[in-house]
PDB file of C-alpha atoms in Angstrom:
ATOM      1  CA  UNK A 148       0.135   7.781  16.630  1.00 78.00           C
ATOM      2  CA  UNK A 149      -0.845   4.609  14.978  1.00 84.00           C
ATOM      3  CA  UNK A 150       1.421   1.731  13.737  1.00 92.00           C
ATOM      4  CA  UNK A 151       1.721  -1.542  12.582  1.00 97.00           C
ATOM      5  CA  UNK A 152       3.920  -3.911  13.245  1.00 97.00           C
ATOM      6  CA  UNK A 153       5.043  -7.367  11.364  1.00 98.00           C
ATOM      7  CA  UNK A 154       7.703  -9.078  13.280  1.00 97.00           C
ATOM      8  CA  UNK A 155       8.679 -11.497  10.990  1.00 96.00           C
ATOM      9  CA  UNK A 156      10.872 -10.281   7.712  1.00 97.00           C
ATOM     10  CA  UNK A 157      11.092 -13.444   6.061  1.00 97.00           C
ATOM     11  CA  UNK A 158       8.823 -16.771   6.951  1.00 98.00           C
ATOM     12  CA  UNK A 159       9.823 -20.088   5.204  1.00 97.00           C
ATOM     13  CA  UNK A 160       7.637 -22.520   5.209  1.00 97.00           C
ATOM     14  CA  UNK A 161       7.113 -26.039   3.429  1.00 97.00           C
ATOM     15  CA  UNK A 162       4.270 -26.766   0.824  1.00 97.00           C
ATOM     16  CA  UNK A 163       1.123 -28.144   2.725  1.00 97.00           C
ATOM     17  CA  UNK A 164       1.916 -26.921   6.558  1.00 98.00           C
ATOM     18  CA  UNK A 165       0.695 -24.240   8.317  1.00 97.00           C
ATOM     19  CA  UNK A 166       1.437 -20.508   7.997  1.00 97.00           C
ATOM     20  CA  UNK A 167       0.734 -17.327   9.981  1.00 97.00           C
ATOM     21  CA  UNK A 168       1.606 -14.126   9.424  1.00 98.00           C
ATOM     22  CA  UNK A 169       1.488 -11.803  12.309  1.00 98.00           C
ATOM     23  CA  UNK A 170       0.601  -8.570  12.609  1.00 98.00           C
ATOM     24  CA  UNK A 171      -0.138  -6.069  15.879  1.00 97.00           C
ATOM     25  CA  UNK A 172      -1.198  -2.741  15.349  1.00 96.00           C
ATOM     26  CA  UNK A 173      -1.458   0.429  18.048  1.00 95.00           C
ATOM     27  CA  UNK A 174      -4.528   2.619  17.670  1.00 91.00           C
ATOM     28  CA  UNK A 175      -6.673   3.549  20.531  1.00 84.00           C
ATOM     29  CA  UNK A 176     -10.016   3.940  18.187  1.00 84.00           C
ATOM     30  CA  UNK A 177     -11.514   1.397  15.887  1.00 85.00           C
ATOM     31  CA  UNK A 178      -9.918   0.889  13.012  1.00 89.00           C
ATOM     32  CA  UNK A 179      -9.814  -0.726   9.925  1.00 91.00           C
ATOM     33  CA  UNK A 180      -7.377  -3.726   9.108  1.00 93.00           C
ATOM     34  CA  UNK A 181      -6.274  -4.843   5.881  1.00 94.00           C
ATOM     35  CA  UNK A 182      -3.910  -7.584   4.505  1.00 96.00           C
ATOM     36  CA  UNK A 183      -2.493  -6.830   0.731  1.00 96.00           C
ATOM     37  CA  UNK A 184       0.120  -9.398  -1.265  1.00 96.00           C
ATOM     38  CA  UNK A 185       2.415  -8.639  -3.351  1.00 96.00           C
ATOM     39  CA  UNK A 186       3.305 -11.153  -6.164  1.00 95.00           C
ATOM     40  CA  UNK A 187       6.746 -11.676  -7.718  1.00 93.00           C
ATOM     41  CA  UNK A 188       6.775  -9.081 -10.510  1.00 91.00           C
ATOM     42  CA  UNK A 189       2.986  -7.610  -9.791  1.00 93.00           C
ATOM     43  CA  UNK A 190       1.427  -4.512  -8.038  1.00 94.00           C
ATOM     44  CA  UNK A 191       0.552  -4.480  -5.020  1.00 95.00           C
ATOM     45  CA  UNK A 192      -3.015  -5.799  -4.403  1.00 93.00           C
ATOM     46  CA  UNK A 193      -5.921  -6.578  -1.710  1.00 93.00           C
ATOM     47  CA  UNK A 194      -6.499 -10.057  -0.259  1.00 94.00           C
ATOM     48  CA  UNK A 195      -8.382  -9.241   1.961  1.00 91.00           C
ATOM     49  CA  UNK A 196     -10.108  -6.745   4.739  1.00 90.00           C
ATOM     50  CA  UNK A 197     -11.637  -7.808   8.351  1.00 86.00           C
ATOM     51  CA  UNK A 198     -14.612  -5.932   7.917  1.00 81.00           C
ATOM     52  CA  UNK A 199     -15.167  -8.627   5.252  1.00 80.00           C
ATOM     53  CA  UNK A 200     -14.769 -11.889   7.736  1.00 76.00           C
ATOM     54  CA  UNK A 201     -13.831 -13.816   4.241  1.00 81.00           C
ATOM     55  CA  UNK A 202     -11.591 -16.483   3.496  1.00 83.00           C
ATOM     56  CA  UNK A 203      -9.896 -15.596   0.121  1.00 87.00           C
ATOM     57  CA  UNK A 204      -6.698 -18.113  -1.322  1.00 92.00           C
ATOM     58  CA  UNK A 205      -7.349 -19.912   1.702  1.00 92.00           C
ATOM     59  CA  UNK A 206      -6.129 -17.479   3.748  1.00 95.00           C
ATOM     60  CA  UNK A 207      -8.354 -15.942   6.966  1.00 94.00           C
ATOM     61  CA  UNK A 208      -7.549 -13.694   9.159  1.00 94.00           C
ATOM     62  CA  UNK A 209      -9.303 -12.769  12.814  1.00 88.00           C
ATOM     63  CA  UNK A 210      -9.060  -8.986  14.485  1.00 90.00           C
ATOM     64  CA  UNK A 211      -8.214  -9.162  17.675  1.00 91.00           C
ATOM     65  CA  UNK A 212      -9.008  -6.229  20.093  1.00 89.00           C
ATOM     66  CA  UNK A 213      -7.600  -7.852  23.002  1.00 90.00           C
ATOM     67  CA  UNK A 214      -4.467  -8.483  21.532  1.00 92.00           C
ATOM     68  CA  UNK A 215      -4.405  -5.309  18.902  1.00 94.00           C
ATOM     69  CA  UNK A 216      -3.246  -8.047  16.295  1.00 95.00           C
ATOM     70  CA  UNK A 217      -4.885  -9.097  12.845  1.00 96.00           C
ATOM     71  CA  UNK A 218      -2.596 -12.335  12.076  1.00 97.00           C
ATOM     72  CA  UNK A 219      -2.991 -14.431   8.830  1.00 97.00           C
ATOM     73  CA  UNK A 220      -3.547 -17.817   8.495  1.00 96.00           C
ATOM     74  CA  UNK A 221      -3.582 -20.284   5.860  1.00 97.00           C
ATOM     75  CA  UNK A 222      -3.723 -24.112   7.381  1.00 97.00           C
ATOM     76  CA  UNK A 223      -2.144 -26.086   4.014  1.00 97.00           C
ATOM     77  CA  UNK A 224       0.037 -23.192   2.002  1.00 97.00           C
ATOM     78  CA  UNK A 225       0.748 -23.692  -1.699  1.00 97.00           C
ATOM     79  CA  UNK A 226       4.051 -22.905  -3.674  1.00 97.00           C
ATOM     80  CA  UNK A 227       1.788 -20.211  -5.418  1.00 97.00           C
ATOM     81  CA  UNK A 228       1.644 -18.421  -1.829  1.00 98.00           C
ATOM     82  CA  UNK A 229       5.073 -17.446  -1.826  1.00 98.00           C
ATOM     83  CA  UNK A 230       5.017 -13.336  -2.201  1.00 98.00           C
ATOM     84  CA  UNK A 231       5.219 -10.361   0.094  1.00 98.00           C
ATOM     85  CA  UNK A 232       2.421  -9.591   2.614  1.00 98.00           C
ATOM     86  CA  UNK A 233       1.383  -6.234   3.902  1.00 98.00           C
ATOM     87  CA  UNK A 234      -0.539  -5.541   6.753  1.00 97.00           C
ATOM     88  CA  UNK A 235      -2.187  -2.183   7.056  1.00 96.00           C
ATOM     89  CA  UNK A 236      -4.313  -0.297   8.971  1.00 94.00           C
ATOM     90  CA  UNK A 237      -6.550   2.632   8.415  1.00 92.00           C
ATOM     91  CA  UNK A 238      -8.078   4.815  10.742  1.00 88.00           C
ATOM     92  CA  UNK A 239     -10.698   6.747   8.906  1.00 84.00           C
ATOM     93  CA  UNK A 240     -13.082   6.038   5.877  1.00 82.00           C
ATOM     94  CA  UNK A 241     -10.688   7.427   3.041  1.00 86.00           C
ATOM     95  CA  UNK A 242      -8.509   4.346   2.927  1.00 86.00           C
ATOM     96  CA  UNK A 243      -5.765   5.980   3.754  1.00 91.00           C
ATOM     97  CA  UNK A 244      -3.489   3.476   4.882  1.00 94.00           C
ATOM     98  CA  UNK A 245      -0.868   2.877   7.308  1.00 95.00           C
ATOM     99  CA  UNK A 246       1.041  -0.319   6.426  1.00 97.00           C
ATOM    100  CA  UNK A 247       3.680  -2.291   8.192  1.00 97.00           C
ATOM    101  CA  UNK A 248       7.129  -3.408   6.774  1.00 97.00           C
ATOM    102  CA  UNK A 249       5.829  -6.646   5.257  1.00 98.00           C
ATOM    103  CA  UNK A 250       6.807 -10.273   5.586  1.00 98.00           C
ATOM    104  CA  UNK A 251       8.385 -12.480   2.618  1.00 98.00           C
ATOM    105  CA  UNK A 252       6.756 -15.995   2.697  1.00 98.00           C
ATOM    106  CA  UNK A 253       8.897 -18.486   0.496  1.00 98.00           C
ATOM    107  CA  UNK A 254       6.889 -21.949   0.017  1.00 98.00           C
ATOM    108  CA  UNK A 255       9.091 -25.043  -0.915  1.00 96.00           C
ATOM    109  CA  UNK A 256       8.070 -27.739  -1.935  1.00 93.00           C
TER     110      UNK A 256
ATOM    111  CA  UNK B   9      -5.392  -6.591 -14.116  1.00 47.00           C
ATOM    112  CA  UNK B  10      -6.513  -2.983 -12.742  1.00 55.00           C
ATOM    113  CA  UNK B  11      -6.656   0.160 -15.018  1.00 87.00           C
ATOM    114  CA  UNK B  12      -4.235   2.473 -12.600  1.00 94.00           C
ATOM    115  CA  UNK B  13      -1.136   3.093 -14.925  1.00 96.00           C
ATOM    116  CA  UNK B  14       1.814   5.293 -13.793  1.00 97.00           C
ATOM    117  CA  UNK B  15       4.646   6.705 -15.973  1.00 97.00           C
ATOM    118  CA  UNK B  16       6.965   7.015 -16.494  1.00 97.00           C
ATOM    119  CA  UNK B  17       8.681   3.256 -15.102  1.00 97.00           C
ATOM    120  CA  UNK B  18      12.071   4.176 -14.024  1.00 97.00           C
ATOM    121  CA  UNK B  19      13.944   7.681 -13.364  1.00 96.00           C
ATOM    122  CA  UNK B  20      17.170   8.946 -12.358  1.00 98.00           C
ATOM    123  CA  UNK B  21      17.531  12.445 -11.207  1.00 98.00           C
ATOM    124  CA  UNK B  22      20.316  13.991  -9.320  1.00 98.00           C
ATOM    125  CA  UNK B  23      19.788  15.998  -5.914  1.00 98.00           C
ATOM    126  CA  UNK B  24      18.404  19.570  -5.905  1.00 98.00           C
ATOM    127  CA  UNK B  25      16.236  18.571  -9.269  1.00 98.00           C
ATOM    128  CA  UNK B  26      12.183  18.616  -9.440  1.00 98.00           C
ATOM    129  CA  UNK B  27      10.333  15.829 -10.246  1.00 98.00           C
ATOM    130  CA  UNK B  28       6.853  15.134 -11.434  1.00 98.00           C
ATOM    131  CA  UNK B  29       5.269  11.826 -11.682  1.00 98.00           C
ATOM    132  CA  UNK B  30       2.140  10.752 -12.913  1.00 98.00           C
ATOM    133  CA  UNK B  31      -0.679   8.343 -12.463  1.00 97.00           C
ATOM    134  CA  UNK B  32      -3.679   7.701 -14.112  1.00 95.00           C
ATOM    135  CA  UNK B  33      -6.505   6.328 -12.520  1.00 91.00           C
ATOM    136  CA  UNK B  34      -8.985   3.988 -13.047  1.00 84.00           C
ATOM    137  CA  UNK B  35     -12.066   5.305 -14.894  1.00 83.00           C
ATOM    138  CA  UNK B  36     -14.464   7.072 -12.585  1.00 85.00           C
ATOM    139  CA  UNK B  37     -11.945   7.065  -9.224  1.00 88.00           C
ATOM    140  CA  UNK B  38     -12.581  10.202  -7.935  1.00 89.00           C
ATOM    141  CA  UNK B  39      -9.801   9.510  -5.174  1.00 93.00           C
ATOM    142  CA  UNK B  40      -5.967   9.249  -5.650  1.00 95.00           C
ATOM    143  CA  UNK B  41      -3.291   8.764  -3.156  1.00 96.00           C
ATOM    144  CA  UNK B  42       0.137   8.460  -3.588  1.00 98.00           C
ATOM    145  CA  UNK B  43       3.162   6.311  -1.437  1.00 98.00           C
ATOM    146  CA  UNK B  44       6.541   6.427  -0.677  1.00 98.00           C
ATOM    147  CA  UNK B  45       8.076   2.651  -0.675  1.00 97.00           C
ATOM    148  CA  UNK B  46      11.570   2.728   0.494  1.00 96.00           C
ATOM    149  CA  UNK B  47      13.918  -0.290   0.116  1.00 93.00           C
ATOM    150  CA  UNK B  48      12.880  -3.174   2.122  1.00 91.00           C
ATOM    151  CA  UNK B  49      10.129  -1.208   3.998  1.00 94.00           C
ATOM    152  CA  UNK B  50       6.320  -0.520   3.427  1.00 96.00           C
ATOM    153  CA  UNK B  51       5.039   1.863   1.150  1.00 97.00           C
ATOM    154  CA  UNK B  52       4.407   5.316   3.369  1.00 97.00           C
ATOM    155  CA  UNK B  53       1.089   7.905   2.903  1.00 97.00           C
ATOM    156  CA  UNK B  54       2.268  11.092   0.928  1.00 98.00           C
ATOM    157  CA  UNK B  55      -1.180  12.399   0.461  1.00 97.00           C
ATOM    158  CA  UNK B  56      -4.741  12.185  -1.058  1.00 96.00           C
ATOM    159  CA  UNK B  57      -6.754  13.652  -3.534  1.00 95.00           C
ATOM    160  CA  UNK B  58     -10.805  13.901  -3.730  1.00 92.00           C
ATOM    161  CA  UNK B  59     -12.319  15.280  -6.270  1.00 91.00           C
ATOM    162  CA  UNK B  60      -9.154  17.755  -7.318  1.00 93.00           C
ATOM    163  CA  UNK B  61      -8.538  18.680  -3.779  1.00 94.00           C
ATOM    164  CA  UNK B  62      -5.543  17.402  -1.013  1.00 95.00           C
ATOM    165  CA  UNK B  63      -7.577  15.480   1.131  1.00 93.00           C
ATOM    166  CA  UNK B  64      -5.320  14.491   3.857  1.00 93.00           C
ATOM    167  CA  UNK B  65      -1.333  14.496   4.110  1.00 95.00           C
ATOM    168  CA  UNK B  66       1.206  12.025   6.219  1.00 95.00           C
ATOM    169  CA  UNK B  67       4.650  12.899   7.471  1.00 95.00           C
ATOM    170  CA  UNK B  68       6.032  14.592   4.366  1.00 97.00           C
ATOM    171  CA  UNK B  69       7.211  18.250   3.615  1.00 97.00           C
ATOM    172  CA  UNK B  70       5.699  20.782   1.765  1.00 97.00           C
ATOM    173  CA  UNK B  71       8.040  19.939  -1.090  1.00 98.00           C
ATOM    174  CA  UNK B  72       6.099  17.135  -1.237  1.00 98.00           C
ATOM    175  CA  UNK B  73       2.347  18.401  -3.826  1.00 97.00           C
ATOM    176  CA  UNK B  74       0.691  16.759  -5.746  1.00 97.00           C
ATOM    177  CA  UNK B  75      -2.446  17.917  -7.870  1.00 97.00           C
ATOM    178  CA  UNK B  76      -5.397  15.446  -9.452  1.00 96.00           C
ATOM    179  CA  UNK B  77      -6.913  16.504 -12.585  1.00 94.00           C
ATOM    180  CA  UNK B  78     -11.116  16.239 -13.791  1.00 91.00           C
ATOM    181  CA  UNK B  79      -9.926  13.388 -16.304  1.00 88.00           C
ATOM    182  CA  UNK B  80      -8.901  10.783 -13.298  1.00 85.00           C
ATOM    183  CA  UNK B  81      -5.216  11.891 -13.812  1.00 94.00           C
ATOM    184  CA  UNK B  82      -2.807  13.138 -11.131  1.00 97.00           C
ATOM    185  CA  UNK B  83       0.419  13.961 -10.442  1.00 98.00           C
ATOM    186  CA  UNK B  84       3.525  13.870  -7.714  1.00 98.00           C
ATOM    187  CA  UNK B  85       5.697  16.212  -7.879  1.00 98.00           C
ATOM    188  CA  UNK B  86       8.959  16.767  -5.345  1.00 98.00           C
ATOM    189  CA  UNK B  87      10.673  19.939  -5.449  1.00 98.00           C
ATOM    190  CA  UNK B  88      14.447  19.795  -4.314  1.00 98.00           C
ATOM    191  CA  UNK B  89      15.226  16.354  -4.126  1.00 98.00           C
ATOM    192  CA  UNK B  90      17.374  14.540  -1.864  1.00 98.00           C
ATOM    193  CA  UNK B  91      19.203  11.188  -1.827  1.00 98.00           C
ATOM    194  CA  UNK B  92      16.206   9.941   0.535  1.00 97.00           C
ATOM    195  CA  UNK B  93      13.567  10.520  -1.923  1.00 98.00           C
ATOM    196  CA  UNK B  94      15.139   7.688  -3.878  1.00 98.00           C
ATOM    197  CA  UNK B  95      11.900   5.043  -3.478  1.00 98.00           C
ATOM    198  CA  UNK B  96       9.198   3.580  -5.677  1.00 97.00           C
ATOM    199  CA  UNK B  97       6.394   5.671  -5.455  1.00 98.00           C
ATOM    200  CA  UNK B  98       3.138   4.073  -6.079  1.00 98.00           C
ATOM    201  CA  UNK B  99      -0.278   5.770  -6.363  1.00 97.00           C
ATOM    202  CA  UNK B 100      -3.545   4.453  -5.606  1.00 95.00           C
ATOM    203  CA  UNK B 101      -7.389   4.551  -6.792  1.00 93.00           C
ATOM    204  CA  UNK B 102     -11.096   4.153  -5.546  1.00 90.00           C
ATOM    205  CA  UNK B 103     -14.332   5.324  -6.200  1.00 85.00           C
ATOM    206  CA  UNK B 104     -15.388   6.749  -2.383  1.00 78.00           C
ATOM    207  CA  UNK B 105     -18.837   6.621  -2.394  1.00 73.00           C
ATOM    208  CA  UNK B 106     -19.368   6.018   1.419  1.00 62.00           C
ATOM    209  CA  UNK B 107     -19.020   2.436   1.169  1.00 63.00           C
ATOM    210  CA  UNK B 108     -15.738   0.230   1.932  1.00 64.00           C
ATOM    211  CA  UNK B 109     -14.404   0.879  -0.739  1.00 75.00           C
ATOM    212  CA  UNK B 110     -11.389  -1.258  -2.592  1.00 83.00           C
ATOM    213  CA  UNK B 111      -8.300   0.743  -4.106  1.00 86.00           C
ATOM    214  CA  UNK B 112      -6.381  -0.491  -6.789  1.00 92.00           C
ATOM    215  CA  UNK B 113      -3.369   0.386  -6.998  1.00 95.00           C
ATOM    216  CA  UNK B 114      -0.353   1.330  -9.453  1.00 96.00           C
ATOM    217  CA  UNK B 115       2.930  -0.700 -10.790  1.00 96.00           C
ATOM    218  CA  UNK B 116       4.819   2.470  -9.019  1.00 97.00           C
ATOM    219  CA  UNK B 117       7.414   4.558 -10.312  1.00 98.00           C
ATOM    220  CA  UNK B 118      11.183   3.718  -9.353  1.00 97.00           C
ATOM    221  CA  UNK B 119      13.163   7.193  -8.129  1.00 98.00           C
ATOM    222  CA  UNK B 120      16.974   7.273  -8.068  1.00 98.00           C
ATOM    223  CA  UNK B 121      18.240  10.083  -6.844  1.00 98.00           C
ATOM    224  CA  UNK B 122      22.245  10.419  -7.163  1.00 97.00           C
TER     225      UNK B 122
END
């Protein structure tokens, strides 16, 4: 069975350094990886999909087969940045998706 | 903002009750599917709904149905609750049209279940 797995619960990280956000996933096929934020007090919402290959916020992220991992990256992050990240995974073209526990990023300044 | 609403916000129900929650999805979504977020954890696939039928279930019981109406409404509903069903449930829309399609999804509904 498939799964997803985000190590990291909560990341702290100061305004204008690096963050990643990582993220393996177990599937034997091909499937399709997603990363979705969640904003203080907001729904749940897409930022963005590797089928894409787009850098949205800032933020890019790379699928690696190798490695079964889809990390996120953002090489300066921004006080606005702090919110709870979702990766998921889906395994067909439905969008039904498979997510992972999430990671809290808190950005001080 | 998206146009996928849920109602009602909140709920409190004690165990053994029924529930039924609804979602309305954006204009012209012909495909709904609902989660199960649990405290601290990611939201969960309940099921899926194209064009008014179940299109695909995860690990939940049949107590667990849901049915999606011709007007872009659906509903949850969960027969014989237990203290475990006490999540936000959130539903989701998209238009599939055999494209990658984005889905939008809901505020969620908070279930206590005491």
């Amino acid at each position: 069975a498939q799964r997803v797995t985000q190590p990291e619960k909560l990341l702290s990280v100061f305004k204008g350094a690096p963050v990643e956000l990582k993220c393996n996933y177990s599937y034997s096929g091909s499937p399709e990886l997603f990363w979705y934020v969640q904003y203080s007090r907001q729904r749940l919402q897409l930022l963005l999909r590797h089928i894409s290959r787009e850098s949205i916020k800032g933020f890019t992220a790379d699928l690696n087969k190798g490695e079964t991992s889809f990390h996120l990256k953002k090489p300066f992050a921004q006080e606005e940045d702090s919110a709870m990240y979702y990766c998921a995974l889906s395994t067909d073209s439905w969008g039904k998706l498979q997510f992972g526990a999430g990671t809290q990023v808190v950005v001080t300044p | 903002e998206t146009g996928v609403t849920q109602s009602p916000t909140h709920l409190i129900k004690t165990r053994g009750q029924q529930v039924t929650l609804r979602c309305s999805s954006q204009s012209g979504h012909n495909t709904v599917s609902w989660y199960q977020q649990a405290l601290g954890q990611g939201p969960q696939f309940i099921f899926q709904y194209y064009r008014e039928e179940e299109n695909g279930r995860g690990n939940f019981p049949p107590r667990f149905s849901g049915l999606q109406f011709p007007n872009y409404s659906s509903e949850l509903n969960v027969n014989a609750l237990e203290l475990d069903d006490s999540a936000l449930y959130l539903c989701a829309s998209r238009l599939t049209s055999g494209g990658p399609e984005t889905q939008y999804f809901g505020p969620g509904t908070r279930l206590l279940v005491l």
